[in-house]
Coordinates of C-alpha atoms in Angstrom, one line a residue:
X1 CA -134.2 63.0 -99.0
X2 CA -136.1 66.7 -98.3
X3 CA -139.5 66.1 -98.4
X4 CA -141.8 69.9 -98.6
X5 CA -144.1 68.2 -96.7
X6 CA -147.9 68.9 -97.0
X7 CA -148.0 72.6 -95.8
X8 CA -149.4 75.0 -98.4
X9 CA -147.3 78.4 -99.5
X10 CA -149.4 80.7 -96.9
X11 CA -148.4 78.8 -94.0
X12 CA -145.0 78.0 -95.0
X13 CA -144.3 80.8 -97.7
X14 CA -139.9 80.3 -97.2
X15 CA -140.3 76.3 -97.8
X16 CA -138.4 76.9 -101.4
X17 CA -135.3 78.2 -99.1
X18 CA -134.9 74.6 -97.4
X19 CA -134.5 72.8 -100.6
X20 CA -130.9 71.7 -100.4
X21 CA -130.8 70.7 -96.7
X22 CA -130.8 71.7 -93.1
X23 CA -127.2 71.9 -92.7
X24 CA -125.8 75.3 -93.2
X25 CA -122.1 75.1 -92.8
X26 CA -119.6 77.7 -94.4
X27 CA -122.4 79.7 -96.0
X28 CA -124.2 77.3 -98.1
X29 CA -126.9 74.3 -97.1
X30 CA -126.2 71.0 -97.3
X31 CA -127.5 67.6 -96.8
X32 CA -126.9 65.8 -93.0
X33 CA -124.4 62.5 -93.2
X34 CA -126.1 60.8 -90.3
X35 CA -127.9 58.4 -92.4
X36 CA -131.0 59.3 -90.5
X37 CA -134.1 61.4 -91.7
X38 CA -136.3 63.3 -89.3
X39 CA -139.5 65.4 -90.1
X40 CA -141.2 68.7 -88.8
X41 CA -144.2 68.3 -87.6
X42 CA -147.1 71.1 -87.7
X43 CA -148.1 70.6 -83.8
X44 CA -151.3 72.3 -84.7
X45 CA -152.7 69.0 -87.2
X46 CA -149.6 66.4 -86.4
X47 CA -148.5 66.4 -90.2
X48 CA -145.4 66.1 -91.1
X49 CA -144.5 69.6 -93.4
X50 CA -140.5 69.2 -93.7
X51 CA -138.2 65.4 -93.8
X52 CA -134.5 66.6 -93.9
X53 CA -131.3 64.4 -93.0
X54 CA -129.8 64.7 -89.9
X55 CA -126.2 65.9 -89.0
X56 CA -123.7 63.4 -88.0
X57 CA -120.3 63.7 -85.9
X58 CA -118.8 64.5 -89.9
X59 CA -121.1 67.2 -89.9
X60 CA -120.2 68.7 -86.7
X61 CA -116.3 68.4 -87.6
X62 CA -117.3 70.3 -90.7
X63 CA -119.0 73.2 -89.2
X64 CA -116.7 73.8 -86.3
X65 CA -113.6 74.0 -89.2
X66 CA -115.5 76.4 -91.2
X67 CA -116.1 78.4 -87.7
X68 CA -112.1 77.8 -86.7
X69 CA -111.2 79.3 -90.7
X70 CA -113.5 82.2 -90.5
X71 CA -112.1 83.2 -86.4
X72 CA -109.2 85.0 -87.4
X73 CA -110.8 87.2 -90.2
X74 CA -113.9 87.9 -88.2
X75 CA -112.3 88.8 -84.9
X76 CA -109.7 91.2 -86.6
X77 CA -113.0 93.1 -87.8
X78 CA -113.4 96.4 -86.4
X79 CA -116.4 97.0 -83.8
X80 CA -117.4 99.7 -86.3
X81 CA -117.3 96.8 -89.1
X82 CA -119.1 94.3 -87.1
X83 CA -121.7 97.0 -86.1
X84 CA -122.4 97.9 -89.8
X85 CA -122.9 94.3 -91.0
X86 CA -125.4 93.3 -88.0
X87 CA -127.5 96.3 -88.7
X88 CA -127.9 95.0 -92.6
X89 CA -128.8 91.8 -91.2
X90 CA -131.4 93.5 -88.6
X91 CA -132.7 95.6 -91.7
X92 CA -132.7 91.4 -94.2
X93 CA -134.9 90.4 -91.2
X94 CA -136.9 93.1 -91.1
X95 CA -137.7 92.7 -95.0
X96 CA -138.5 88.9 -94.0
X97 CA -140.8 89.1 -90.7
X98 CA -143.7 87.3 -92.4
X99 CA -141.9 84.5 -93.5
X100 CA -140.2 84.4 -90.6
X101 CA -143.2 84.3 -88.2
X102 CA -145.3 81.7 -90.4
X103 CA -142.2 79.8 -90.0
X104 CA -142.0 79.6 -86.3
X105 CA -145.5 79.7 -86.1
X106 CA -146.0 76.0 -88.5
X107 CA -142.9 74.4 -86.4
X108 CA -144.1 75.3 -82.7
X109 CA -147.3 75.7 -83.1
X110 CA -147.6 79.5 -81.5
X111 CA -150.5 81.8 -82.7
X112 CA -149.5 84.1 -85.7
X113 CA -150.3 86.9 -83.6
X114 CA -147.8 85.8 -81.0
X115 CA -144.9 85.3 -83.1
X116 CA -145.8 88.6 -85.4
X117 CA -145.9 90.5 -82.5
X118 CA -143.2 89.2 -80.0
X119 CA -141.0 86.5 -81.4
X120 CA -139.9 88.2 -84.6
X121 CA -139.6 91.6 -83.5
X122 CA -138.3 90.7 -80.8
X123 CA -135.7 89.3 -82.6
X124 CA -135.1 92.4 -84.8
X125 CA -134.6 94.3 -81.9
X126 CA -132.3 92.2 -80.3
X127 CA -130.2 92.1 -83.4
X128 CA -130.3 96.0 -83.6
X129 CA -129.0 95.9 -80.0
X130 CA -126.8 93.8 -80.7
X131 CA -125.2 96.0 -83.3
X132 CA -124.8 98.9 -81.5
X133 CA -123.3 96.9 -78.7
X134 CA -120.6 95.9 -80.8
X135 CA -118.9 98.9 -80.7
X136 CA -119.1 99.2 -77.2
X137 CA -116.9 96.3 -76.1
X138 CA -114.7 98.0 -73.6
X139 CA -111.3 97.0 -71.6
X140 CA -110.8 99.6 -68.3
X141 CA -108.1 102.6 -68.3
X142 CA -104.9 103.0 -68.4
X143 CA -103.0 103.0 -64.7
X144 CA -100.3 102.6 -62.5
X145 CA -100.9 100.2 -60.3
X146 CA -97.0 98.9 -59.9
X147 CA -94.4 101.3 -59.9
X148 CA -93.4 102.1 -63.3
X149 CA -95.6 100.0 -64.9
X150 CA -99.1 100.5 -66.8
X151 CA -101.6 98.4 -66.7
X152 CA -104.6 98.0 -68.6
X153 CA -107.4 95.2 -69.6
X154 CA -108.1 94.4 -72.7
X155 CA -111.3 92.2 -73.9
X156 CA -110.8 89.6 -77.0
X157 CA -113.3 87.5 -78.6
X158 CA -112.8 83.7 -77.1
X159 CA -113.0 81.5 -80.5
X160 CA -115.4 79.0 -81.7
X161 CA -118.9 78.9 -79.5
X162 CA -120.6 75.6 -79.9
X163 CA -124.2 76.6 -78.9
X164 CA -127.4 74.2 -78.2
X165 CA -131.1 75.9 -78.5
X166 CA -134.5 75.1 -77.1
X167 CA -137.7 73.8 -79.3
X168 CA -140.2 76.3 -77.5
X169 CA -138.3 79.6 -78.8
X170 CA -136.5 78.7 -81.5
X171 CA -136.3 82.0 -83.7
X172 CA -135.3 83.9 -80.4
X173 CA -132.6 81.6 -78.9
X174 CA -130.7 81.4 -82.3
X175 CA -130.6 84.9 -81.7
X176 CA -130.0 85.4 -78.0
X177 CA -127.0 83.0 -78.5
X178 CA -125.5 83.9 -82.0
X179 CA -125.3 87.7 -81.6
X180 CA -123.5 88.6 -78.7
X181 CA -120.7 85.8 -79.6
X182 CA -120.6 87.7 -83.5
X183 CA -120.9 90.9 -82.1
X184 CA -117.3 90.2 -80.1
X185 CA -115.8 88.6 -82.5
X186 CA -116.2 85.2 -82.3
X187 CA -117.4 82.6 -85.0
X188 CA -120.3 80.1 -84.0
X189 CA -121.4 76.7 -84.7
X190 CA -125.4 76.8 -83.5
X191 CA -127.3 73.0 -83.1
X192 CA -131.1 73.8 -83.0
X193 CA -133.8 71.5 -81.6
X194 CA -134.3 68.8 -84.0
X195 CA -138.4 69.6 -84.0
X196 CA -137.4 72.9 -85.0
X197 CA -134.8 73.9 -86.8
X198 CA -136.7 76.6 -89.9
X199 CA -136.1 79.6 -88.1
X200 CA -132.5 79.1 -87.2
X201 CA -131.8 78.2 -90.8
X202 CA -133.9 80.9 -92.1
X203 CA -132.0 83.2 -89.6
X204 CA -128.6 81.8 -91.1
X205 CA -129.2 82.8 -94.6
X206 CA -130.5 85.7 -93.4
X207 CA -127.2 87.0 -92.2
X208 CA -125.2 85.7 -95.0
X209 CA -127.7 88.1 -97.6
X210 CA -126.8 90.9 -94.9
X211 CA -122.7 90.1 -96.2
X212 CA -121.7 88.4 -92.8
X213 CA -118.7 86.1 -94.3
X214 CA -119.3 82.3 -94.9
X215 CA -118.4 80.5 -91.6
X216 CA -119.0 82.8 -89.2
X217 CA -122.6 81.1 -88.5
X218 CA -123.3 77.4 -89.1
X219 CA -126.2 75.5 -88.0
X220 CA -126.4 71.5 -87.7
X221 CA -129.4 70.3 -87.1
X222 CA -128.9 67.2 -85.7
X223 CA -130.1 65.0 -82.2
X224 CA -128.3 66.0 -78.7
X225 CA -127.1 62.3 -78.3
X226 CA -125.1 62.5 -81.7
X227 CA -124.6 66.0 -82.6
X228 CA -125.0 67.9 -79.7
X229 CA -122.4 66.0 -77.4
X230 CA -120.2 65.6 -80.4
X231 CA -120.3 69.7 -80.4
X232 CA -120.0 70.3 -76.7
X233 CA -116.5 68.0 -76.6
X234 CA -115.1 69.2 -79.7
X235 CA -111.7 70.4 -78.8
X236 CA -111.7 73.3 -80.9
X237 CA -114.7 74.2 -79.3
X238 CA -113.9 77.3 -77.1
X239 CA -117.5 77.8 -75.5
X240 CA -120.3 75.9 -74.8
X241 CA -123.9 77.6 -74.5
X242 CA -126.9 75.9 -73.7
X243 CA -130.9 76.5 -73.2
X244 CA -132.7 73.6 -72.0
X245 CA -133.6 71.3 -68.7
X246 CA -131.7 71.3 -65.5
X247 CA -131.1 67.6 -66.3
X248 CA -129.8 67.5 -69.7
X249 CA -127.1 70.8 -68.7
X250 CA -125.9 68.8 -66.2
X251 CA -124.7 66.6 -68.9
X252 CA -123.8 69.6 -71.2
X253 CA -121.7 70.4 -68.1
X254 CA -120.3 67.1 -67.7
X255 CA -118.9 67.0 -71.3
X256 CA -117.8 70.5 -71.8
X257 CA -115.8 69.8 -68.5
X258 CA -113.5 67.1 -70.3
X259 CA -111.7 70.1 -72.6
X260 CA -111.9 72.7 -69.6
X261 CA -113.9 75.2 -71.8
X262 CA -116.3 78.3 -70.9
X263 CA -120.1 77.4 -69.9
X264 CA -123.2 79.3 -70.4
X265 CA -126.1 77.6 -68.7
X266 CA -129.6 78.6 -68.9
X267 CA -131.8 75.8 -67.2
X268 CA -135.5 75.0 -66.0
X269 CA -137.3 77.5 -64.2
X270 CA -140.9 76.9 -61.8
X271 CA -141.6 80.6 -61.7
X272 CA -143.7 82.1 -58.4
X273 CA -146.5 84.6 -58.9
X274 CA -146.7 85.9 -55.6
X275 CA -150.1 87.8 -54.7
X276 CA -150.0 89.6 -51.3
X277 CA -153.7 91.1 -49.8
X278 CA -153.2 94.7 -50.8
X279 CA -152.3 94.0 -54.6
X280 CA -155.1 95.1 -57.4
X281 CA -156.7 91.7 -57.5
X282 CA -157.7 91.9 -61.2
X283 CA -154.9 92.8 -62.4
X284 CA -153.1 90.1 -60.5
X285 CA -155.4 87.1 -62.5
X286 CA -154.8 88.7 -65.9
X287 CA -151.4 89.0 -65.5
X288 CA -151.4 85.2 -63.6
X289 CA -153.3 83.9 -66.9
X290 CA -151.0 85.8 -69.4
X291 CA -148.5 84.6 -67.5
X292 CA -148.8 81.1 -67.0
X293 CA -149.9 80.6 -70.6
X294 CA -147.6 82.4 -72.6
X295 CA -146.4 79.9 -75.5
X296 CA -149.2 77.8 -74.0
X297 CA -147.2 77.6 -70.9
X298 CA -143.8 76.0 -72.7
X299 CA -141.8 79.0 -70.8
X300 CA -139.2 78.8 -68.6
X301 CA -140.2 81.9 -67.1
X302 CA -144.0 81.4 -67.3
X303 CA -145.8 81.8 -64.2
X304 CA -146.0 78.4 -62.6
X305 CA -146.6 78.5 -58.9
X306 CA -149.1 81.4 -57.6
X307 CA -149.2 82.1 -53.8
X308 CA -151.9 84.3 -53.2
X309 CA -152.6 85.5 -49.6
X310 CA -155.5 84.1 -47.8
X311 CA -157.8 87.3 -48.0
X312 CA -158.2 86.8 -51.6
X313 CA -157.8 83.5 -52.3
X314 CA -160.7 82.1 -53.1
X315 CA -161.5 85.2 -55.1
X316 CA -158.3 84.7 -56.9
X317 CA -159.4 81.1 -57.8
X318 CA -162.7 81.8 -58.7
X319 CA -161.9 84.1 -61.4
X320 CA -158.8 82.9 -62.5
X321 CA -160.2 80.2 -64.2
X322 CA -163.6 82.1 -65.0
X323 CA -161.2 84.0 -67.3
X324 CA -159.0 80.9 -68.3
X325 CA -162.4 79.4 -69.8
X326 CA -162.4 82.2 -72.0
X327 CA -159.4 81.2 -73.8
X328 CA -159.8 80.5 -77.3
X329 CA -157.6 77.3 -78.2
X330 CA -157.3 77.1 -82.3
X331 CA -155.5 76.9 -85.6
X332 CA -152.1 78.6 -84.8
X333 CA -153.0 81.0 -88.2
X334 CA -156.6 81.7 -87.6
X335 CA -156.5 85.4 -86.3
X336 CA -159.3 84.8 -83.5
X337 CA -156.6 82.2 -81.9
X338 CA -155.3 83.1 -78.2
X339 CA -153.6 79.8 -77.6
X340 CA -152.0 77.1 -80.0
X341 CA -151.2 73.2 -79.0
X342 CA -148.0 72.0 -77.2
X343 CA -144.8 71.2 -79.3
X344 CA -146.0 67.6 -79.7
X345 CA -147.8 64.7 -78.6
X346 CA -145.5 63.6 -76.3
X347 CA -144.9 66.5 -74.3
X348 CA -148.9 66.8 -74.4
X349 CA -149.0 63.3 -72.8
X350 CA -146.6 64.5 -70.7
X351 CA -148.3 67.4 -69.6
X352 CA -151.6 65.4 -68.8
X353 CA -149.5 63.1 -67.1
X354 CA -148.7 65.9 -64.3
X355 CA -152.6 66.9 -63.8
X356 CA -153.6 62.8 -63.7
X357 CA -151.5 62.4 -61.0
X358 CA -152.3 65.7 -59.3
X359 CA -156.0 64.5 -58.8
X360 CA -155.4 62.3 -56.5
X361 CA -153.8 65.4 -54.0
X362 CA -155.5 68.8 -55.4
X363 CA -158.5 70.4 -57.0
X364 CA -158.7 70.4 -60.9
X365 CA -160.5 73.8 -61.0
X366 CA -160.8 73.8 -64.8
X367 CA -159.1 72.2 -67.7
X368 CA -157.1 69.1 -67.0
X369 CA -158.4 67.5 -70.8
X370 CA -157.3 67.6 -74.4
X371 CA -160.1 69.2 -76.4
X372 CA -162.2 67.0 -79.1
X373 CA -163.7 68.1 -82.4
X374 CA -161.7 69.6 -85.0
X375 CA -158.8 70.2 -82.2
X376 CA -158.3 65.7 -81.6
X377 CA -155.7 66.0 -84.4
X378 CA -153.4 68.7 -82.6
X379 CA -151.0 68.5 -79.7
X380 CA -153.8 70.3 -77.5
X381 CA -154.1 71.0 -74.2
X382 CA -156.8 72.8 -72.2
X383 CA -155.7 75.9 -70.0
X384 CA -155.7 74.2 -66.1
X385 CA -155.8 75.7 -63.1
X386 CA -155.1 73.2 -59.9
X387 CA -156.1 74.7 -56.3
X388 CA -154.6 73.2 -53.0
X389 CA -151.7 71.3 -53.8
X390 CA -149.3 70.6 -51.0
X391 CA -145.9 72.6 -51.3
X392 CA -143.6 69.3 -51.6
X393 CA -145.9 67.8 -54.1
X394 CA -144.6 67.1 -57.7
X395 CA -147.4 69.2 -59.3
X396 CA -145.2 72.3 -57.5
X397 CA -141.9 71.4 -57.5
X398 CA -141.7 69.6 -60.9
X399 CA -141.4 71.7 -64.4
X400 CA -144.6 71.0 -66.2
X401 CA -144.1 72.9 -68.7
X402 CA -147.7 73.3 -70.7
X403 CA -150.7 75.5 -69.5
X404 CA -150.9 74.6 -66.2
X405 CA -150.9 77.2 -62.9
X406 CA -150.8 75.9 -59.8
X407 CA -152.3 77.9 -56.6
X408 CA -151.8 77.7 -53.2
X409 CA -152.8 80.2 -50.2
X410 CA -150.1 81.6 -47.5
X411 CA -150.2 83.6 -44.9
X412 CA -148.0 86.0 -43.9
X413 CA -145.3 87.9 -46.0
X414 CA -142.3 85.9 -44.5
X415 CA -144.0 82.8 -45.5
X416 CA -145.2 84.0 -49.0
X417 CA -141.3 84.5 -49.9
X418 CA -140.0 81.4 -48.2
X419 CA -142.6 79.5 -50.2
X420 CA -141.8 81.6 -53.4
X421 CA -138.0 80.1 -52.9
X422 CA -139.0 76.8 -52.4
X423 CA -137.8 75.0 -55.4
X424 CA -134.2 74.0 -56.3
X425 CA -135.3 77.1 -59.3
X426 CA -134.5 80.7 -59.7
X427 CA -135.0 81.9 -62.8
X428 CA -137.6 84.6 -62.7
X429 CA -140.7 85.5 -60.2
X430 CA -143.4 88.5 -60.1
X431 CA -145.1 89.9 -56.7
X432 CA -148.3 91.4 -56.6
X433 CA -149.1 94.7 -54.6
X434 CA -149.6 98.3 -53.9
X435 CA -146.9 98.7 -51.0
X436 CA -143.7 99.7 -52.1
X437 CA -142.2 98.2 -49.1
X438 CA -143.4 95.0 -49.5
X439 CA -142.3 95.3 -53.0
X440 CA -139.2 96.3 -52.9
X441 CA -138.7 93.7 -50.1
X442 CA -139.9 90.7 -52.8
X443 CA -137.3 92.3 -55.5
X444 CA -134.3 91.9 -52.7
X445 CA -135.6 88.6 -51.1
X446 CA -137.1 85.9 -53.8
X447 CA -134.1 84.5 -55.8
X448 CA -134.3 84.7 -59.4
X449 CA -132.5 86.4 -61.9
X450 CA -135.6 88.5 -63.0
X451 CA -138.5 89.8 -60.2
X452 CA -141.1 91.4 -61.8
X453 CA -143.4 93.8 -59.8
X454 CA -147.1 93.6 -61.2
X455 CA -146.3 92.3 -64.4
X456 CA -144.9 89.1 -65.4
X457 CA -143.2 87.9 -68.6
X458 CA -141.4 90.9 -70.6
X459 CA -138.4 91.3 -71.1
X460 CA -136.3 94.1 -73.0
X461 CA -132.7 93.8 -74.9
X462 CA -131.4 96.0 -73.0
X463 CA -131.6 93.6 -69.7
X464 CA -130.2 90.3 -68.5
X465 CA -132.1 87.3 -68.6
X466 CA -130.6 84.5 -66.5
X467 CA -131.4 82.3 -63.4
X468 CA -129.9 80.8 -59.8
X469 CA -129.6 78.1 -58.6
X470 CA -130.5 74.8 -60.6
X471 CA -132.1 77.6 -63.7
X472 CA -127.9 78.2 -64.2
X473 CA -125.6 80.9 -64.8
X474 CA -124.9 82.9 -67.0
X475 CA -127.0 86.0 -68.8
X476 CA -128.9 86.1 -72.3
X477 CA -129.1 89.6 -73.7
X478 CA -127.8 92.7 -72.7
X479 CA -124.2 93.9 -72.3
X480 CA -123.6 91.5 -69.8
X481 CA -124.5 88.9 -72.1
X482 CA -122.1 90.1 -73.9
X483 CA -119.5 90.1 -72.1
X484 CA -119.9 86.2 -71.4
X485 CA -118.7 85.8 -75.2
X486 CA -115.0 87.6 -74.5
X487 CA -111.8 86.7 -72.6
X488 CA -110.5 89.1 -70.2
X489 CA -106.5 89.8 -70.6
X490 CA -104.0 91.8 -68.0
X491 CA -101.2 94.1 -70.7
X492 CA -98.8 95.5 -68.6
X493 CA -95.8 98.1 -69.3
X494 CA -92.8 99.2 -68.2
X495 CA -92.1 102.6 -68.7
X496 CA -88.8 102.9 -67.8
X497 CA -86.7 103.6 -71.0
X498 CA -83.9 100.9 -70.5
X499 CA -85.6 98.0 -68.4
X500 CA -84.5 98.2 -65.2
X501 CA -82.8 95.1 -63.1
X502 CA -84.0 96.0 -59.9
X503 CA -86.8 93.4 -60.4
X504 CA -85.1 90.8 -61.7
X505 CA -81.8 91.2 -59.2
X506 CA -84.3 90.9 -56.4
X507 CA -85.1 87.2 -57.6
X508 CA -81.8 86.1 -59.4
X509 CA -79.3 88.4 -57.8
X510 CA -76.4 90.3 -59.8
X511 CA -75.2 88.1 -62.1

């Protein structure tokens, strides 16, 4: 049964919406048939704030019929239609940003501040985007490309997307994967991360208030094992899109195989933060601490791996982690809070599992420890920095995942870049200096689907964010995101007024 958990109204002021269930199939919630109960934990204090059932197979089969029913009406929209209805639904979520970001904020753990100032309108704005993009879905021009004939392309929505989302963005990915496929036309069946599954729902209702019809978004929130493959090899599943680890997409990609259907892939990523002798050296470790602790480091992009030339190296060092020990670790809602605890336990242990190892190979410069005191409770980890690591070492190559930047000294600029592409990764990378040349050399030579130049970790609607290599294929946002979610078709005329023979007597002869 739904438990409301032990979080009070301030930190969880939309609990009253999840009353009936996380399910939300054909409009309405319901309870999961799994027979099995998991809880939502508040990473910040490890209690338990929300018990829902989980989705079964019957829940699946459910959703993706309510997304096949609603197909036909939603697709035969106009742009214009679809347009209008995803900026009322930009304009509900607007009207709901604080419950939204307490929300994400109790289920992940992320500082208020974070999710009130990135997550959430980050969200809005990719949902306004999103709306103007909808009437911008374009086929190319009319031409003659065969005699008498004219030939043009049109682009139709695909059918029902069956869509998997990550725990460490949860709010964002419901977003980055549910409005380009409604914005062309297509109905979606959405299976959050069992820790963290508020926002989607939240973000459901949200667009059924803003008069989206019933089925055109449903959510099951259910495990990967059960749910999720059940979802990726349903056959009246057109799409599959999924956020998560290299490992676990090869398996999306092994099922979704089995009913030949589209794949959108965005895997792990072990981001480089290249630093070459000529960059602005402070700015460099703000941006490498910003960086590599974003979402206390549970970011695919986050910076990872920092090469810094020898000539400031040690200077790099030094005062990155004098500025890392400035980080204030604390109660996700306290407002003096720069960095909140990992998703859970588990992937804390995991995290310290990484640095234990790495002792015995590289230099600990700071961190490396859960905090005590009034932190023991939480899923806390300290910002660590780790100096003089080999390049094949697992503490480099491996996704960590958690607040952990790991730096290592090169040479010259050939060997910065070969290093910087020296993971099966390729998701996104930053370089570091004043030289346009060298820069623009980094942008064409380190591949990854984003390379920042003195910055690292924004990222705008308006552009594509997607990886090489082992990180995947495919692109989130944008309009090329949004063309992932159609199907490309050839119409062809003849414009002769009696169709001619001459075609058909060249393969049959007169008869």
């Amino acid at each position: 049964m739904q438990n409301p958990g032990t979080a009070t109204p301030e930190r969880f002021p939309a609990q009253e919406r999840f009353a009936d269930g996380a399910q939300f199939i054909a409009g309405r919630l319901t309870k999961g048939t799994s027979g099995r109960t998991h809880a939502v934990v508040d990473p910040a204090t490890g209690e338990e704030v929300y018990t829902y059932e989980l989705a079964g197979t019957d829940d699946v089969d459910a959703a993706v019929a309510a997304a096949r029913e609603a197909f036909p009406g939603w697709a035969a929209t106009t742009p214009g239609e679809r347009s209008d209805a995803l900026h009322r639904f930009a304009a509900v979520l607007a009207d709901r940003a604080e419950d939204f970001a307490r929300a994400e904020s109790l289920q992940c753990g992320k500082p208020l501040k974070l999710t009130r100032e990135f997550d959430v309108p980050g969200t809005i704005d990719n949902t306004a985007f999103f709306a103007g993009a909808a009437r911008h879905l374009q086929g190319q021009s009319a031409g003659e490309y065969s005699g008498d004939h004219t030939s043009y392309i049109r682009r139709e929505p695909i059918g029902v997307v069956g869509s998997i989302a990550p725990w460490n963005y949860p709010l964002q990915m419901a977003a980055w994967k549910i409005l380009p496929a409604i914005a062309a036309g297509n109905t979606i069946v959405l299976k959050p991360a069992e820790l963290t599954p508020l926002t989607s729902l939240l973000f459901a209702q949200a667009a059924t208030d803003a008069g989206i019809p019933d089925g055109v978004i449903n959510i099951v929130t259910g495990t990967g094992k059960e749910a999720g493959e059940h979802l990726v090899g349903h056959p009246d599943v057109a799409m599959t899109s999924f956020t998560g680890s290299t490992p676990v997409g090869k398996r999306v990609a092994e099922v979704a195989t089995a009913t030949v259907k589209r794949l959108h892939l965005e895997l792990g990523g072990k981001a480089p933060f290249v630093v070459f002798d000529d960059a602005d050296l402070e700015a460099a470790v703000h941006g490498a601490v910003a960086g590599s602790l974003i979402n206390t480091g549970q970011d695919c992009t986050a910076a990872t791996r920092a090469y810094v030339q020898r000539p400031l190296y040690e200077a790099f060092v030094e005062r990155t982690a004098a500025l890392m020990e400035t980080v204030r670790l604390g109660d996700p809602f306290a407002p003096g809070t720069d960095l909140g605890p990992l998703i859970s336990h588990v992937q804390r242990d995991r995290v310290a599992g990484f640095v234990d190892r790495a002792r015995a190979y590289a230099r600990v410069v700071t961190g490396g420890e859960a905090p005590q005191g009034d932190l023991k409770d939480g899923a806390y980890y300290r910002p660590t920095l780790i100096a003089d690591a080999a390049q094949d070492s697992e503490i480099v190559q491996s996704e960590i995942f958690g607040p952990v930047l790991v730096v290592l000294p090169f040479d010259g600029d050939d060997e910065g870049i070969r290093l910087a592409n020296d993971t099966p990764y390729g998701l996104a990378a930053s370089a570091w200096s004043s030289n346009v040349y060298r820069a623009n050399r980094a942008t064409r030579e380190i591949k990854a689907g984003c390379v920042w130049i003195n910055d690292h970790i924004p990222i705008i609607s308006e552009m594509p964010h997607g990886g090489y290599k082992a990180s995947g294929f495919g692109k989130d946002m944008s309009a090329y995101s949004f063309e992932e979610y159609t199907q490309v078709k050839h119409v062809m005329f003849d414009n002769t007024a009696v169709a001619r023979k001459d075609w058909h007597r060249t393969i049959f002869g007169d008869r």
